[in-house]
Short mmCIF file of C-alpha atoms in Angstrom, two decimals:
data_model
loop_
_atom_site.label_atom_id
_atom_site.label_comp_id
_atom_site.label_asym_id
_atom_site.label_seq_id
_atom_site.Cartn_x
_atom_site.Cartn_y
_atom_site.Cartn_z
CA GLY A 2 0.07 0.15 0.08
CA GLN A 3 0.91 3.59 -0.26
CA GLN A 4 2.27 4.16 3.18
CA VAL A 5 2.95 7.65 4.76
CA MET A 6 5.92 7.51 7.08
CA GLN A 7 6.49 9.73 9.98
CA ILE A 8 9.71 10.44 11.84
CA PRO A 9 10.47 10.34 14.38
CA GLN A 10 8.22 7.66 16.18
CA TYR A 11 8.72 8.95 19.68
CA GLN A 12 9.68 12.23 20.98
CA HIS A 13 10.08 13.16 24.55
CA VAL A 14 10.72 17.00 25.15
CA GLN A 15 11.19 19.17 28.12
CA GLU A 16 8.37 21.87 28.48
CA GLY A 17 9.58 24.98 26.69
CA GLU A 18 11.63 23.23 24.02
CA ASP A 19 10.54 23.10 20.12
CA PHE A 20 9.27 19.88 18.52
CA THR A 21 9.09 18.83 14.85
CA THR A 22 7.74 15.80 12.85
CA TYR A 23 8.29 15.25 9.49
CA CYS A 24 5.96 13.36 7.07
CA ASN A 25 7.25 11.76 3.70
CA SER A 26 5.17 10.10 0.94
CA SER A 27 6.66 8.23 -1.99
CA THR A 28 4.08 9.43 -4.28
CA THR A 29 2.78 13.22 -5.03
CA LEU A 30 0.02 14.30 -2.93
CA SER A 31 -3.08 16.49 -3.71
CA ASN A 32 -3.28 17.55 -0.15
CA ILE A 33 -2.07 16.64 3.31
CA GLN A 34 -4.09 17.06 6.49
CA TRP A 35 -2.70 17.03 10.13
CA TYR A 36 -4.50 15.29 13.17
CA LYS A 37 -3.85 15.03 16.94
CA GLN A 38 -4.77 12.49 19.11
CA ARG A 39 -4.69 12.86 22.87
CA PRO A 40 -3.74 9.50 24.86
CA GLY A 41 -7.12 7.66 25.15
CA GLY A 42 -8.80 10.14 22.94
CA HIS A 43 -9.83 10.43 19.22
CA PRO A 44 -8.06 12.22 16.31
CA VAL A 45 -8.81 15.59 15.81
CA PHE A 46 -8.51 17.44 12.65
CA LEU A 47 -5.93 20.57 13.00
CA ILE A 48 -5.10 21.62 9.36
CA GLN A 49 -5.16 20.90 5.62
CA LEU A 50 -2.46 21.90 3.49
CA VAL A 51 -3.26 21.96 -0.48
CA LYS A 52 -0.56 24.00 -2.18
CA SER A 53 2.95 23.24 -2.94
CA GLY A 54 5.27 25.11 -0.62
CA GLU A 55 2.07 26.36 1.61
CA VAL A 56 2.99 27.19 5.19
CA LYS A 57 0.15 27.99 7.60
CA LYS A 58 0.42 28.77 11.22
CA GLN A 59 -1.84 28.35 14.26
CA LYS A 60 -0.61 29.77 17.10
CA ARG A 61 2.63 28.05 18.09
CA LEU A 62 2.02 25.45 15.51
CA THR A 63 3.77 25.90 11.90
CA PHE A 64 2.65 23.36 9.02
CA GLN A 65 4.40 23.30 6.04
CA PHE A 66 3.85 21.31 2.67
CA GLY A 67 7.02 20.79 0.65
CA GLU A 68 7.49 22.00 -2.77
CA ALA A 69 7.23 18.76 -4.45
CA LYS A 70 4.17 18.00 -2.44
CA LYS A 71 5.55 14.66 -1.33
CA ASN A 72 6.45 15.82 2.34
CA SER A 73 4.93 18.00 5.11
CA SER A 74 6.23 18.75 8.81
CA LEU A 75 4.60 20.33 11.93
CA HIS A 76 6.68 22.19 13.94
CA ILE A 77 5.35 23.31 17.60
CA THR A 78 7.49 26.19 19.41
CA ALA A 79 8.05 26.06 23.09
CA THR A 80 5.91 23.07 23.79
CA GLN A 81 3.60 22.84 26.55
CA THR A 82 2.22 19.80 28.55
CA THR A 83 -1.20 20.23 26.78
CA ASP A 84 0.78 19.41 23.47
CA VAL A 85 1.00 15.71 24.55
CA GLY A 86 -0.33 13.30 22.38
CA THR A 87 0.44 11.58 18.91
CA TYR A 88 0.21 13.49 15.64
CA PHE A 89 -0.95 12.16 12.43
CA CYS A 90 -0.11 13.55 9.10
CA VAL A 91 -3.02 12.05 6.70
CA LYS A 92 -3.49 11.86 2.90
CA GLY A 93 -6.82 12.29 1.77
CA GLY A 94 -7.39 10.01 -1.27
CA GLY A 95 -10.97 10.59 -2.66
CA ASN A 96 -13.35 9.17 0.14
CA LYS A 97 -10.46 7.32 2.07
CA LEU A 98 -7.92 8.78 4.58
CA THR A 99 -4.46 7.31 4.97
CA PHE A 100 -3.08 7.83 8.22
CA GLY A 101 0.78 8.13 8.40
CA THR A 102 2.69 6.08 11.11
CA GLY A 103 2.23 9.19 13.79
CA THR A 104 4.63 10.80 16.07
CA GLN A 105 4.18 10.31 19.67
CA LEU A 106 4.84 13.60 21.87
CA LYS A 107 5.67 13.47 25.44
CA VAL A 108 6.46 16.86 27.44
CA GLU A 109 8.09 16.66 30.63
CA LEU A 110 7.90 19.47 33.12
CA ASN B 12 -24.94 20.39 17.20
CA ALA B 13 -24.04 17.07 18.79
CA GLY B 14 -20.61 15.39 17.27
CA VAL B 15 -20.43 11.90 15.90
CA MET B 16 -21.80 9.96 18.58
CA GLN B 17 -20.47 6.12 19.21
CA ASN B 18 -21.78 3.39 21.46
CA PRO B 19 -20.79 1.49 23.40
CA ARG B 20 -17.43 3.60 24.32
CA HIS B 21 -16.32 0.37 25.89
CA LEU B 22 -17.16 -3.30 25.17
CA VAL B 23 -15.68 -6.50 26.53
CA ARG B 24 -16.56 -9.77 24.55
CA ARG B 25 -15.34 -13.37 25.26
CA ARG B 26 -13.66 -14.90 22.18
CA GLY B 27 -16.58 -16.30 19.92
CA GLN B 28 -19.24 -13.73 20.65
CA GLU B 29 -20.40 -11.25 18.71
CA ALA B 30 -19.68 -7.37 18.78
CA ARG B 31 -21.79 -4.55 17.62
CA LEU B 32 -20.73 -1.23 17.57
CA ARG B 33 -23.01 1.74 16.70
CA CYS B 34 -22.37 5.12 15.17
CA SER B 35 -24.72 8.16 14.49
CA PRO B 36 -23.11 10.67 12.17
CA MET B 37 -23.31 14.31 12.91
CA LYS B 38 -26.58 16.12 11.79
CA GLY B 39 -26.68 16.63 8.36
CA HIS B 40 -23.66 14.29 7.44
CA SER B 41 -24.57 11.44 4.93
CA HIS B 42 -21.20 9.70 4.80
CA VAL B 43 -19.81 7.62 7.43
CA TYR B 44 -16.46 5.85 7.64
CA TRP B 45 -15.22 3.14 10.05
CA TYR B 46 -11.54 3.13 10.97
CA ARG B 47 -9.58 0.51 13.26
CA GLN B 48 -6.78 1.48 15.69
CA LEU B 49 -4.43 -1.42 17.24
CA PRO B 50 -2.36 -0.36 20.30
CA GLU B 51 0.50 1.76 19.07
CA GLU B 52 -0.80 2.19 15.79
CA GLY B 53 -2.35 4.76 13.08
CA LEU B 54 -5.84 4.29 12.13
CA LYS B 55 -6.50 2.07 9.33
CA PHE B 56 -9.58 2.55 6.95
CA MET B 57 -12.13 -0.03 7.13
CA VAL B 58 -15.20 1.07 5.12
CA TYR B 59 -17.09 3.87 3.69
CA LEU B 60 -20.96 3.99 3.78
CA GLN B 61 -23.56 6.18 2.40
CA LYS B 62 -27.41 5.58 3.44
CA GLU B 63 -28.41 2.04 2.43
CA ASN B 64 -25.15 1.74 0.47
CA ILE B 65 -21.65 0.46 0.93
CA ILE B 66 -19.28 2.57 -0.99
CA ASP B 67 -15.75 1.30 -0.50
CA GLU B 68 -15.17 -1.87 1.84
CA SER B 69 -11.63 -2.28 0.52
CA GLY B 70 -10.36 -2.31 4.34
CA MET B 71 -12.81 -4.75 5.52
CA PRO B 72 -11.71 -8.25 6.49
CA LYS B 73 -13.11 -10.55 4.26
CA GLU B 74 -14.59 -12.69 7.08
CA ARG B 75 -16.65 -12.13 10.25
CA PHE B 76 -16.86 -8.23 9.83
CA SER B 77 -19.93 -6.46 8.23
CA ALA B 78 -21.12 -2.83 8.13
CA GLU B 79 -24.52 -1.16 7.58
CA PHE B 80 -25.93 2.24 7.33
CA PRO B 81 -29.65 1.80 7.09
CA LYS B 82 -32.21 4.37 6.08
CA GLU B 83 -33.31 4.97 9.51
CA GLY B 84 -31.02 4.68 12.58
CA PRO B 85 -27.48 4.51 13.22
CA SER B 86 -24.28 3.03 11.34
CA ILE B 87 -23.47 -0.46 12.68
CA LEU B 88 -20.16 -2.21 12.42
CA ARG B 89 -20.86 -6.10 13.35
CA ILE B 90 -17.90 -8.41 14.15
CA GLN B 91 -18.83 -12.11 14.54
CA GLN B 92 -17.20 -14.50 16.31
CA VAL B 93 -14.74 -12.11 18.04
CA VAL B 94 -10.89 -13.40 18.26
CA ARG B 95 -8.03 -11.70 20.68
CA GLY B 96 -6.78 -9.96 17.55
CA ASP B 97 -10.09 -7.99 17.24
CA SER B 98 -9.20 -6.05 20.25
CA ALA B 99 -8.65 -2.33 18.93
CA ALA B 100 -10.30 0.95 19.17
CA TYR B 101 -13.07 1.52 16.35
CA PHE B 102 -13.70 4.77 15.24
CA CYS B 103 -16.61 6.14 13.36
CA ALA B 104 -16.11 9.60 11.36
CA SER B 105 -18.78 11.50 9.10
CA SER B 106 -18.61 13.93 6.61
CA PRO B 107 -21.21 15.95 4.73
CA THR B 108 -19.85 15.69 1.51
CA THR B 109 -16.81 14.40 -0.68
CA ASP B 110 -14.56 16.26 -3.23
CA ARG B 111 -11.47 15.29 -5.09
CA SER B 112 -9.32 17.08 -2.80
CA GLY B 113 -9.99 15.02 0.11
CA ASN B 114 -12.53 15.90 2.93
CA THR B 115 -12.44 16.90 6.29
CA ILE B 116 -14.14 14.18 8.28
CA TYR B 117 -15.10 14.37 12.10
CA PHE B 118 -14.41 11.43 14.32
CA GLY B 119 -16.20 10.02 17.21
CA GLU B 120 -14.78 9.27 20.62
CA GLY B 121 -14.43 5.80 19.45
CA SER B 122 -15.57 2.40 20.65
CA TRP B 123 -12.80 0.34 22.67
CA LEU B 124 -13.39 -3.69 22.18
CA THR B 125 -11.56 -5.83 24.33
CA VAL B 126 -11.71 -9.55 23.62
CA VAL B 127 -10.85 -11.73 26.57
#
């Protein structure tokens, strides 16, 4: 299948440190979405990127879509304990979403 | 405006029993999706339904699993003769429409199935 790989798989940071997760696809993507899932919770939609080279910001979160539309990244500035969870990049193919492998973020005080 | 409603939230079944998971989409949404999440893994697509129609069931196991979305009532994911490997979180999602660029879907809080 056409997987979407994410690195790293796990990341532990001290509160206040920055965090970045990277998403790579072997094929060109029409769009990329990002979801966050808190421990024991359900995936929550964060953002969708459509254009080549697109950059979007939500407060401390910065999302980028690569020029070739094969990769994407999520960067969190000055992490807080509320950022804990697993971040998934998701490619939308028609009526079916394919979730990336996810990056689990833990934030320590 | 209630979100996607799933029940039960937690279900325990013995091996060989049947599990039925229900999902009511958001108001105004006519498309329902079921995803499965094994521990420490991402969500895997199972099936996409519209009212009275299965549109895409490419992610459904060939045996023991079935899904429906009747004209009236919630969508149901049915697992017959459950085995330990069926233990997972099952998420339902809904959307109002689809488009070529990909649609934003809204997930329910999930149903956690444990097979003992």
